[in-house]
Amino acid sequence: MSAPREPAATPPASPPSPPAPSASAAPLPPPAATVRTPLADRRPPTPRPALDWRVRFVALSLIWGFSFLLIKVGTEGYAPFQVTFGRLLAGTAVLVAAMAMRRERLPRSARTWGHLTVAALLLNALPFSLFSYAELTIPSTLAGICNATSPLWGMALSVVALSEDRPTRRRVAGLGVGFLGVLTVLGAWQGFSGLDLPGTGMALLASFCYPVGWIYVRRTLAGTGSSTLALTGSQLLLGTVQLAVVTPLFTSAPTSFPVLPTLSVLALGALGTGLAVLLQYGLVQEVGPTTAQMVTYFIPVIATAAGVALLGEQLSWNTPVGALIVLIGAALTQSRARPATPTATPPLTPAPAPAPAPAPAENTPTTHAASPGDAHTALPDPPEAAACLSRS
C-alpha cells in the first residue's frame, strides 16, 4: 500500500502589480518621511507690492519735484528753521510708524549714533535749512535746478580723492559740461545781473552737502548690522532733535498758523521726507539703487513746471537750457564704462580638463554666485542705501 501523496506546494500569491500610470494621472508624491524642504524655501515669501514700480517711480518724482514749491509756500508763513523743523518732525513720525509696523530695532551702538548725528546734520538739517533760507530770495525753479548739481559736486569730490570712485575721461567731461550748464542757468555772460547771489549760493551749498554726507555715511557706517530703514529713521530723528535745539535760538514762536503754509509744511514732511523715503526704499529693493537714483533727473523738470504753472514764476530761456545741460553733465558723471568682453576663439587642440579648485581656507570669505535675478534683487550695503534714501 503506497504512502499517501502529499499535495503539491503552491507558490505564494504575488502581490498584484500596480497599474501602469496613464498620461493624465499625476505621479504619487514620495512618502512624507523622505520630503526634505530646503532651508531657503521655509522662509515666508516676500509680498509683492500692490503698485508697479513704475507707478511708484513717477509718484516719487512728483513728490520730490513739488517739494521746492512746498518750501516756497511754507516760508510765506513761517521762518526757514521752523519750516525745516516741521518738515523733519512730520517725516520722522511717518518713518517711526513704518519702523514700528515692521518691528525694526534702533541701532544700539553709541558709535553708530555718533556717526548718525553727523549724517543727520549733513544730509538733513543743514541742506533742508539752506534750501528754506535760499527760497526767501530765489524762485523755487532755481532751487530745484541747483538741487540737480549734487552729482556734479560728488564727481568733483572724487577728482580730489575724497571718494573711492575713480574718475574717468567721460565722467570728468560730464563734470565740465554740468558746470557749464550751471553758468548758463546763472547767466554768467550777463555778469549774474538780476541774480540773488546769497540765495543761489545757499542753494548750491545745500546740494553740495549731499555728496559730502554720502561719502561720510559710506565710510563710517559700514557693517553696523542695522537695516536701511532703521538707519534712515534714526537719522531723521536726530535731525529733528538738532532743529528742536536750534530753532528756538534763532526764531520766536509763531503767533498764528496760516492754513496754506501749515499744510505745505506738513505735506513737505509727511510726503517729501517720510513717504518718499519709503517709496525709494522699496524701489532700491526691487529695481536696484542705480534705477532708483534716476529720479534725480526728473526733479528739476517737475520743480520748474510747478513753479511756473502754480506760483507764476518767471522763466527766461537760459534757465531750461542750462538745466538740460546740467542734467546731461550729471548723467555723464554717473556713467560707468562697460567691461570689454574678450572674443572667444575656438582652440586648435582639445583643452585640458580644468584642475579642481582648491578648497577655501578657513576664515576666508567666499563670494556669492549671482543668479540672473540678482541684478535687480540684491540690496546694497545699508549705509549706501541710507545715503540714497536721504535725498529728500
GROMACS .gro file of N, CA, C and O in nm, residues 11-19:
model
   36
   11PRO      N    1   0.295   2.791  -0.497
   11PRO     CA    2   0.374   2.913  -0.467
   11PRO      C    3   0.287   3.023  -0.410
   11PRO      O    4   0.169   3.034  -0.445
   12PRO      N    5   0.341   3.102  -0.321
   12PRO     CA    6   0.260   3.212  -0.263
   12PRO      C    7   0.219   3.313  -0.369
   12PRO      O    8   0.291   3.340  -0.463
   13ALA      N    9   0.101   3.359  -0.350
   13ALA     CA   10   0.049   3.455  -0.448
   13ALA      C   11   0.128   3.583  -0.442
   13ALA      O   12   0.152   3.640  -0.335
   14SER      N   13   0.172   3.628  -0.556
   14SER     CA   14   0.248   3.754  -0.563
   14SER      C   15   0.152   3.872  -0.559
   14SER      O   16   0.039   3.864  -0.608
   15PRO      N   17   0.194   3.980  -0.497
   15PRO     CA   18   0.105   4.099  -0.491
   15PRO      C   19   0.076   4.151  -0.629
   15PRO      O   20   0.159   4.143  -0.719
   16PRO      N   21  -0.044   4.199  -0.648
   16PRO     CA   22  -0.080   4.249  -0.782
   16PRO      C   23   0.009   4.366  -0.820
   16PRO      O   24   0.040   4.453  -0.739
   17SER      N   25   0.052   4.366  -0.942
   17SER     CA   26   0.136   4.475  -0.991
   17SER      C   27   0.053   4.601  -1.007
   17SER      O   28  -0.063   4.595  -1.044
   18PRO      N   29   0.111   4.716  -0.973
   18PRO     CA   30   0.034   4.840  -0.985
   18PRO      C   31   0.002   4.870  -1.129
   18PRO      O   32   0.078   4.836  -1.219
   19PRO      N   33  -0.111   4.932  -1.150
   19PRO     CA   34  -0.148   4.962  -1.288
   19PRO      C   35  -0.052   5.063  -1.348
   19PRO      O   36   0.004   5.148  -1.279
   0.00000   0.00000   0.00000
